Amino acid sequence: MKIEDKEFKLYIDRDKISSRIGEIAQAINEHYKDKNPLFVAIMNGSFMFASDLMKKVDVRSEITFIKVTSYEATQSTGNIKELIGLQENIFKRNLIIVEDIVDTGNTLNHLISEFKELGPQSIEVATLLFKPDVLKHELAIKYVGFEIPNKFVVGYGLDYDGYGRNQEDIYQLVN
């Protein structure tokens, strides 16, 4: 598949994605059965994952969205720009940060530090994709869909310069 000037090949198909999200939702349902968690979805990339995850979570819960960015083209800039911030009171709440992908961990590290100052009862992370080889921070990621190598991926919410988010499968950049 071609997106703009890059070629991508199928990497994780929609059935595997759906199945794994079901497993993550079941774990969340068991752990948060009486806790009323607040899901904090990081836009734009997590929108498909957050939507499908919430359809399978059956515990009493809420969801909110924040927007931060650190990417340009295929590289993380390392600079976190918060574009739309958290509006909800998270004091004594159980937070589950919903991410599309964790690679360096810069964004999560920044957000967790900010959220901790607001006094939540707990903060956990649910990410569809995790690149452990490039992680720069010690982060406890409780719910991981797939561990992947340090290759650029698009689809299922992830983009290349804004394109490719609408694909139902995940594609990997062809070198």
JSON list of C-alpha atoms in Angstrom, two decimals:
[
{"chain": "A", "resi": 1, "resn": "MET", "atom": "CA", "xyz": [0.00, 0.00, 0.00]},
{"chain": "A", "resi": 2, "resn": "LYS", "atom": "CA", "xyz": [1.27, 3.47, -0.79]},
{"chain": "A", "resi": 3, "resn": "ILE", "atom": "CA", "xyz": [0.67, 6.50, 1.41]},
{"chain": "A", "resi": 4, "resn": "GLU", "atom": "CA", "xyz": [2.06, 9.71, 0.01]},
{"chain": "A", "resi": 5, "resn": "ASP", "atom": "CA", "xyz": [5.69, 8.90, -0.92]},
{"chain": "A", "resi": 6, "resn": "LYS", "atom": "CA", "xyz": [6.09, 5.72, 1.21]},
{"chain": "A", "resi": 7, "resn": "GLU", "atom": "CA", "xyz": [5.33, 2.02, 0.67]},
{"chain": "A", "resi": 8, "resn": "PHE", "atom": "CA", "xyz": [3.79, -0.04, 3.47]},
{"chain": "A", "resi": 9, "resn": "LYS", "atom": "CA", "xyz": [3.07, -3.76, 3.87]},
{"chain": "A", "resi": 10, "resn": "LEU", "atom": "CA", "xyz": [0.41, -5.46, 5.98]},
{"chain": "A", "resi": 11, "resn": "TYR", "atom": "CA", "xyz": [1.74, -6.04, 9.49]},
{"chain": "A", "resi": 12, "resn": "ILE", "atom": "CA", "xyz": [-1.18, -6.77, 11.89]},
{"chain": "A", "resi": 13, "resn": "ASP", "atom": "CA", "xyz": [-4.60, -7.57, 10.48]},
{"chain": "A", "resi": 14, "resn": "ARG", "atom": "CA", "xyz": [-7.92, -6.32, 11.86]},
{"chain": "A", "resi": 15, "resn": "ASP", "atom": "CA", "xyz": [-8.93, -9.72, 13.27]},
{"chain": "A", "resi": 16, "resn": "LYS", "atom": "CA", "xyz": [-5.79, -9.95, 15.42]},
{"chain": "A", "resi": 17, "resn": "ILE", "atom": "CA", "xyz": [-6.32, -6.36, 16.54]},
{"chain": "A", "resi": 18, "resn": "SER", "atom": "CA", "xyz": [-9.95, -7.00, 17.50]},
{"chain": "A", "resi": 19, "resn": "SER", "atom": "CA", "xyz": [-9.11, -10.19, 19.35]},
{"chain": "A", "resi": 20, "resn": "ARG", "atom": "CA", "xyz": [-6.32, -8.57, 21.34]},
{"chain": "A", "resi": 21, "resn": "ILE", "atom": "CA", "xyz": [-8.50, -5.57, 22.25]},
{"chain": "A", "resi": 22, "resn": "GLY", "atom": "CA", "xyz": [-11.09, -8.02, 23.57]},
{"chain": "A", "resi": 23, "resn": "GLU", "atom": "CA", "xyz": [-8.44, -9.56, 25.84]},
{"chain": "A", "resi": 24, "resn": "ILE", "atom": "CA", "xyz": [-7.36, -6.14, 27.12]},
{"chain": "A", "resi": 25, "resn": "ALA", "atom": "CA", "xyz": [-10.98, -5.16, 27.77]},
{"chain": "A", "resi": 26, "resn": "GLN", "atom": "CA", "xyz": [-11.57, -8.37, 29.72]},
{"chain": "A", "resi": 27, "resn": "ALA", "atom": "CA", "xyz": [-8.54, -7.66, 31.93]},
{"chain": "A", "resi": 28, "resn": "ILE", "atom": "CA", "xyz": [-9.79, -4.11, 32.53]},
{"chain": "A", "resi": 29, "resn": "ASN", "atom": "CA", "xyz": [-13.30, -5.40, 33.30]},
{"chain": "A", "resi": 30, "resn": "GLU", "atom": "CA", "xyz": [-11.88, -7.73, 35.94]},
{"chain": "A", "resi": 31, "resn": "HIS", "atom": "CA", "xyz": [-9.52, -5.21, 37.54]},
{"chain": "A", "resi": 32, "resn": "TYR", "atom": "CA", "xyz": [-11.87, -2.22, 37.54]},
{"chain": "A", "resi": 33, "resn": "LYS", "atom": "CA", "xyz": [-15.15, -3.99, 38.26]},
{"chain": "A", "resi": 34, "resn": "ASP", "atom": "CA", "xyz": [-16.07, -1.66, 41.16]},
{"chain": "A", "resi": 35, "resn": "LYS", "atom": "CA", "xyz": [-13.79, 1.32, 40.45]},
{"chain": "A", "resi": 36, "resn": "ASN", "atom": "CA", "xyz": [-15.42, 3.63, 37.83]},
{"chain": "A", "resi": 37, "resn": "PRO", "atom": "CA", "xyz": [-12.24, 4.39, 35.86]},
{"chain": "A", "resi": 38, "resn": "LEU", "atom": "CA", "xyz": [-11.74, 7.47, 33.71]},
{"chain": "A", "resi": 39, "resn": "PHE", "atom": "CA", "xyz": [-10.22, 6.60, 30.35]},
{"chain": "A", "resi": 40, "resn": "VAL", "atom": "CA", "xyz": [-8.02, 9.39, 28.98]},
{"chain": "A", "resi": 41, "resn": "ALA", "atom": "CA", "xyz": [-7.57, 8.83, 25.25]},
{"chain": "A", "resi": 42, "resn": "ILE", "atom": "CA", "xyz": [-4.63, 10.55, 23.61]},
{"chain": "A", "resi": 43, "resn": "MET", "atom": "CA", "xyz": [-5.71, 11.98, 20.28]},
{"chain": "A", "resi": 44, "resn": "ASN", "atom": "CA", "xyz": [-5.42, 11.71, 17.37]},
{"chain": "A", "resi": 45, "resn": "GLY", "atom": "CA", "xyz": [-3.86, 8.29, 17.08]},
{"chain": "A", "resi": 46, "resn": "SER", "atom": "CA", "xyz": [-5.77, 6.43, 19.78]},
{"chain": "A", "resi": 47, "resn": "PHE", "atom": "CA", "xyz": [-9.27, 7.21, 18.49]},
{"chain": "A", "resi": 48, "resn": "MET", "atom": "CA", "xyz": [-9.87, 3.81, 16.83]},
{"chain": "A", "resi": 49, "resn": "PHE", "atom": "CA", "xyz": [-8.30, 1.83, 19.68]},
{"chain": "A", "resi": 50, "resn": "ALA", "atom": "CA", "xyz": [-10.20, 3.86, 22.31]},
{"chain": "A", "resi": 51, "resn": "SER", "atom": "CA", "xyz": [-13.50, 3.41, 20.45]},
{"chain": "A", "resi": 52, "resn": "ASP", "atom": "CA", "xyz": [-13.14, -0.35, 20.04]},
{"chain": "A", "resi": 53, "resn": "LEU", "atom": "CA", "xyz": [-11.82, -0.78, 23.59]},
{"chain": "A", "resi": 54, "resn": "MET", "atom": "CA", "xyz": [-14.74, 1.14, 25.09]},
{"chain": "A", "resi": 55, "resn": "LYS", "atom": "CA", "xyz": [-17.23, -0.99, 23.15]},
{"chain": "A", "resi": 56, "resn": "LYS", "atom": "CA", "xyz": [-15.85, -4.04, 24.97]},
{"chain": "A", "resi": 57, "resn": "VAL", "atom": "CA", "xyz": [-15.41, -2.53, 28.44]},
{"chain": "A", "resi": 58, "resn": "ASP", "atom": "CA", "xyz": [-18.52, -3.23, 30.48]},
{"chain": "A", "resi": 59, "resn": "VAL", "atom": "CA", "xyz": [-17.61, -1.64, 33.81]},
{"chain": "A", "resi": 60, "resn": "ARG", "atom": "CA", "xyz": [-19.04, 1.71, 34.85]},
{"chain": "A", "resi": 61, "resn": "SER", "atom": "CA", "xyz": [-16.59, 4.20, 33.35]},
{"chain": "A", "resi": 62, "resn": "GLU", "atom": "CA", "xyz": [-16.11, 7.51, 31.59]},
{"chain": "A", "resi": 63, "resn": "ILE", "atom": "CA", "xyz": [-13.88, 8.63, 28.74]},
{"chain": "A", "resi": 64, "resn": "THR", "atom": "CA", "xyz": [-12.27, 11.95, 27.92]},
{"chain": "A", "resi": 65, "resn": "PHE", "atom": "CA", "xyz": [-9.86, 13.04, 25.23]},
{"chain": "A", "resi": 66, "resn": "ILE", "atom": "CA", "xyz": [-6.70, 15.09, 25.22]},
{"chain": "A", "resi": 67, "resn": "LYS", "atom": "CA", "xyz": [-4.49, 16.01, 22.33]},
{"chain": "A", "resi": 68, "resn": "VAL", "atom": "CA", "xyz": [-0.71, 16.12, 22.45]},
{"chain": "A", "resi": 69, "resn": "THR", "atom": "CA", "xyz": [1.81, 15.75, 19.69]},
{"chain": "A", "resi": 70, "resn": "SER", "atom": "CA", "xyz": [5.51, 14.99, 19.35]},
{"chain": "A", "resi": 71, "resn": "TYR", "atom": "CA", "xyz": [5.76, 13.61, 15.79]},
{"chain": "A", "resi": 72, "resn": "GLU", "atom": "CA", "xyz": [6.76, 15.11, 12.47]},
{"chain": "A", "resi": 73, "resn": "ALA", "atom": "CA", "xyz": [6.70, 12.79, 9.44]},
{"chain": "A", "resi": 74, "resn": "THR", "atom": "CA", "xyz": [8.15, 9.45, 10.68]},
{"chain": "A", "resi": 75, "resn": "GLN", "atom": "CA", "xyz": [10.21, 10.72, 13.63]},
{"chain": "A", "resi": 76, "resn": "SER", "atom": "CA", "xyz": [9.43, 11.78, 17.17]},
{"chain": "A", "resi": 77, "resn": "THR", "atom": "CA", "xyz": [10.63, 15.34, 17.77]},
{"chain": "A", "resi": 78, "resn": "GLY", "atom": "CA", "xyz": [11.04, 14.72, 21.49]},
{"chain": "A", "resi": 79, "resn": "ASN", "atom": "CA", "xyz": [9.13, 17.95, 22.18]},
{"chain": "A", "resi": 80, "resn": "ILE", "atom": "CA", "xyz": [5.69, 17.51, 23.72]},
{"chain": "A", "resi": 81, "resn": "LYS", "atom": "CA", "xyz": [3.11, 20.12, 22.73]},
{"chain": "A", "resi": 82, "resn": "GLU", "atom": "CA", "xyz": [-0.16, 19.88, 24.64]},
{"chain": "A", "resi": 83, "resn": "LEU", "atom": "CA", "xyz": [-2.85, 21.08, 22.29]},
{"chain": "A", "resi": 84, "resn": "ILE", "atom": "CA", "xyz": [-6.09, 20.29, 24.11]},
{"chain": "A", "resi": 85, "resn": "GLY", "atom": "CA", "xyz": [-5.88, 19.62, 27.83]},
{"chain": "A", "resi": 86, "resn": "LEU", "atom": "CA", "xyz": [-7.74, 17.64, 30.43]},
{"chain": "A", "resi": 87, "resn": "GLN", "atom": "CA", "xyz": [-10.97, 19.29, 31.64]},
{"chain": "A", "resi": 88, "resn": "GLU", "atom": "CA", "xyz": [-12.16, 16.67, 34.17]},
{"chain": "A", "resi": 89, "resn": "ASN", "atom": "CA", "xyz": [-11.34, 16.62, 37.86]},
{"chain": "A", "resi": 90, "resn": "ILE", "atom": "CA", "xyz": [-9.15, 13.53, 38.30]},
{"chain": "A", "resi": 91, "resn": "PHE", "atom": "CA", "xyz": [-8.59, 13.81, 42.05]},
{"chain": "A", "resi": 92, "resn": "LYS", "atom": "CA", "xyz": [-8.94, 10.32, 43.58]},
{"chain": "A", "resi": 93, "resn": "ARG", "atom": "CA", "xyz": [-9.95, 8.86, 40.19]},
{"chain": "A", "resi": 94, "resn": "ASN", "atom": "CA", "xyz": [-8.55, 5.71, 38.63]},
{"chain": "A", "resi": 95, "resn": "LEU", "atom": "CA", "xyz": [-7.10, 6.80, 35.29]},
{"chain": "A", "resi": 96, "resn": "ILE", "atom": "CA", "xyz": [-6.39, 4.60, 32.30]},
{"chain": "A", "resi": 97, "resn": "ILE", "atom": "CA", "xyz": [-4.39, 6.45, 29.67]},
{"chain": "A", "resi": 98, "resn": "VAL", "atom": "CA", "xyz": [-5.25, 5.07, 26.23]},
{"chain": "A", "resi": 99, "resn": "GLU", "atom": "CA", "xyz": [-2.43, 5.36, 23.69]},
{"chain": "A", "resi": 100, "resn": "ASP", "atom": "CA", "xyz": [-2.06, 4.15, 20.14]},
{"chain": "A", "resi": 101, "resn": "ILE", "atom": "CA", "xyz": [1.68, 3.55, 20.41]},
{"chain": "A", "resi": 102, "resn": "VAL", "atom": "CA", "xyz": [4.42, 3.91, 23.01]},
{"chain": "A", "resi": 103, "resn": "ASP", "atom": "CA", "xyz": [7.92, 4.20, 21.64]},
{"chain": "A", "resi": 104, "resn": "THR", "atom": "CA", "xyz": [10.29, 6.62, 23.41]},
{"chain": "A", "resi": 105, "resn": "GLY", "atom": "CA", "xyz": [7.77, 7.13, 26.21]},
{"chain": "A", "resi": 106, "resn": "ASN", "atom": "CA", "xyz": [8.35, 10.89, 26.20]},
{"chain": "A", "resi": 107, "resn": "THR", "atom": "CA", "xyz": [4.66, 11.72, 25.83]},
{"chain": "A", "resi": 108, "resn": "LEU", "atom": "CA", "xyz": [3.53, 9.27, 28.51]},
{"chain": "A", "resi": 109, "resn": "ASN", "atom": "CA", "xyz": [6.28, 10.30, 30.92]},
{"chain": "A", "resi": 110, "resn": "HIS", "atom": "CA", "xyz": [5.22, 13.94, 30.51]},
{"chain": "A", "resi": 111, "resn": "LEU", "atom": "CA", "xyz": [1.51, 13.19, 30.95]},
{"chain": "A", "resi": 112, "resn": "ILE", "atom": "CA", "xyz": [1.93, 10.89, 33.93]},
{"chain": "A", "resi": 113, "resn": "SER", "atom": "CA", "xyz": [4.04, 13.53, 35.71]},
{"chain": "A", "resi": 114, "resn": "GLU", "atom": "CA", "xyz": [1.38, 16.18, 35.03]},
{"chain": "A", "resi": 115, "resn": "PHE", "atom": "CA", "xyz": [-1.50, 13.90, 36.07]},
{"chain": "A", "resi": 116, "resn": "LYS", "atom": "CA", "xyz": [0.20, 12.82, 39.32]},
{"chain": "A", "resi": 117, "resn": "GLU", "atom": "CA", "xyz": [0.17, 16.45, 40.47]},
{"chain": "A", "resi": 118, "resn": "LEU", "atom": "CA", "xyz": [-3.64, 16.39, 40.23]},
{"chain": "A", "resi": 119, "resn": "GLY", "atom": "CA", "xyz": [-4.00, 13.58, 42.79]},
{"chain": "A", "resi": 120, "resn": "PRO", "atom": "CA", "xyz": [-5.50, 10.57, 40.99]},
{"chain": "A", "resi": 121, "resn": "GLN", "atom": "CA", "xyz": [-5.89, 7.36, 42.96]},
{"chain": "A", "resi": 122, "resn": "SER", "atom": "CA", "xyz": [-4.10, 5.39, 40.24]},
{"chain": "A", "resi": 123, "resn": "ILE", "atom": "CA", "xyz": [-2.73, 5.77, 36.73]},
{"chain": "A", "resi": 124, "resn": "GLU", "atom": "CA", "xyz": [-2.43, 2.84, 34.33]},
{"chain": "A", "resi": 125, "resn": "VAL", "atom": "CA", "xyz": [-1.65, 2.73, 30.63]},
{"chain": "A", "resi": 126, "resn": "ALA", "atom": "CA", "xyz": [-3.37, 0.80, 27.84]},
{"chain": "A", "resi": 127, "resn": "THR", "atom": "CA", "xyz": [-1.51, 0.94, 24.54]},
{"chain": "A", "resi": 128, "resn": "LEU", "atom": "CA", "xyz": [-2.22, -0.87, 21.32]},
{"chain": "A", "resi": 129, "resn": "LEU", "atom": "CA", "xyz": [1.43, -0.94, 20.27]},
{"chain": "A", "resi": 130, "resn": "PHE", "atom": "CA", "xyz": [4.66, -0.84, 22.28]},
{"chain": "A", "resi": 131, "resn": "LYS", "atom": "CA", "xyz": [8.24, -0.50, 20.99]},
{"chain": "A", "resi": 132, "resn": "PRO", "atom": "CA", "xyz": [10.34, -1.58, 23.99]},
{"chain": "A", "resi": 133, "resn": "ASP", "atom": "CA", "xyz": [13.64, -1.21, 22.10]},
{"chain": "A", "resi": 134, "resn": "VAL", "atom": "CA", "xyz": [13.39, 2.59, 21.98]},
{"chain": "A", "resi": 135, "resn": "LEU", "atom": "CA", "xyz": [11.81, 3.30, 25.37]},
{"chain": "A", "resi": 136, "resn": "LYS", "atom": "CA", "xyz": [13.72, 6.10, 27.14]},
{"chain": "A", "resi": 137, "resn": "HIS", "atom": "CA", "xyz": [11.81, 6.19, 30.44]},
{"chain": "A", "resi": 138, "resn": "GLU", "atom": "CA", "xyz": [10.90, 3.65, 33.08]},
{"chain": "A", "resi": 139, "resn": "LEU", "atom": "CA", "xyz": [7.19, 3.23, 32.53]},
{"chain": "A", "resi": 140, "resn": "ALA", "atom": "CA", "xyz": [4.85, 0.58, 33.85]},
{"chain": "A", "resi": 141, "resn": "ILE", "atom": "CA", "xyz": [2.54, -0.23, 30.96]},
{"chain": "A", "resi": 142, "resn": "LYS", "atom": "CA", "xyz": [-0.14, -2.53, 32.28]},
{"chain": "A", "resi": 143, "resn": "TYR", "atom": "CA", "xyz": [-2.11, -3.25, 29.10]},
{"chain": "A", "resi": 144, "resn": "VAL", "atom": "CA", "xyz": [-0.15, -3.84, 25.89]},
{"chain": "A", "resi": 145, "resn": "GLY", "atom": "CA", "xyz": [-1.76, -4.97, 22.67]},
{"chain": "A", "resi": 146, "resn": "PHE", "atom": "CA", "xyz": [1.36, -5.87, 20.70]},
{"chain": "A", "resi": 147, "resn": "GLU", "atom": "CA", "xyz": [5.09, -5.42, 21.24]},
{"chain": "A", "resi": 148, "resn": "ILE", "atom": "CA", "xyz": [6.65, -4.46, 17.92]},
{"chain": "A", "resi": 149, "resn": "PRO", "atom": "CA", "xyz": [10.16, -3.68, 16.64]},
{"chain": "A", "resi": 150, "resn": "ASN", "atom": "CA", "xyz": [11.28, -0.11, 16.01]},
{"chain": "A", "resi": 151, "resn": "LYS", "atom": "CA", "xyz": [9.69, 0.14, 12.56]},
{"chain": "A", "resi": 152, "resn": "PHE", "atom": "CA", "xyz": [7.32, 2.88, 11.44]},
{"chain": "A", "resi": 153, "resn": "VAL", "atom": "CA", "xyz": [3.67, 1.77, 11.26]},
{"chain": "A", "resi": 154, "resn": "VAL", "atom": "CA", "xyz": [0.41, 3.29, 10.01]},
{"chain": "A", "resi": 155, "resn": "GLY", "atom": "CA", "xyz": [-3.25, 2.39, 10.06]},
{"chain": "A", "resi": 156, "resn": "TYR", "atom": "CA", "xyz": [-5.85, 1.80, 12.72]},
{"chain": "A", "resi": 157, "resn": "GLY", "atom": "CA", "xyz": [-5.49, 5.40, 13.90]},
{"chain": "A", "resi": 158, "resn": "LEU", "atom": "CA", "xyz": [-1.74, 5.78, 13.30]},
{"chain": "A", "resi": 159, "resn": "ASP", "atom": "CA", "xyz": [-0.70, 8.10, 10.53]},
{"chain": "A", "resi": 160, "resn": "TYR", "atom": "CA", "xyz": [2.03, 9.24, 8.20]},
{"chain": "A", "resi": 161, "resn": "ASP", "atom": "CA", "xyz": [1.79, 13.03, 7.93]},
{"chain": "A", "resi": 162, "resn": "GLY", "atom": "CA", "xyz": [-1.94, 12.82, 8.66]},
{"chain": "A", "resi": 163, "resn": "TYR", "atom": "CA", "xyz": [-2.74, 10.03, 6.20]},
{"chain": "A", "resi": 164, "resn": "GLY", "atom": "CA", "xyz": [-3.47, 6.33, 6.70]},
{"chain": "A", "resi": 165, "resn": "ARG", "atom": "CA", "xyz": [-5.39, 6.58, 9.99]},
{"chain": "A", "resi": 166, "resn": "ASN", "atom": "CA", "xyz": [-8.53, 5.18, 8.34]},
{"chain": "A", "resi": 167, "resn": "GLN", "atom": "CA", "xyz": [-7.05, 1.76, 7.56]},
{"chain": "A", "resi": 168, "resn": "GLU", "atom": "CA", "xyz": [-8.57, -1.10, 9.57]},
{"chain": "A", "resi": 169, "resn": "ASP", "atom": "CA", "xyz": [-5.27, -3.01, 9.58]},
{"chain": "A", "resi": 170, "resn": "ILE", "atom": "CA", "xyz": [-1.79, -1.91, 10.66]},
{"chain": "A", "resi": 171, "resn": "TYR", "atom": "CA", "xyz": [0.89, -1.56, 8.01]},
{"chain": "A", "resi": 172, "resn": "GLN", "atom": "CA", "xyz": [4.67, -1.40, 8.39]},
{"chain": "A", "resi": 173, "resn": "LEU", "atom": "CA", "xyz": [6.97, 0.83, 6.37]},
{"chain": "A", "resi": 174, "resn": "VAL", "atom": "CA", "xyz": [8.86, -1.04, 3.65]},
{"chain": "A", "resi": 175, "resn": "ASN", "atom": "CA", "xyz": [12.55, -0.11, 3.73]}
]
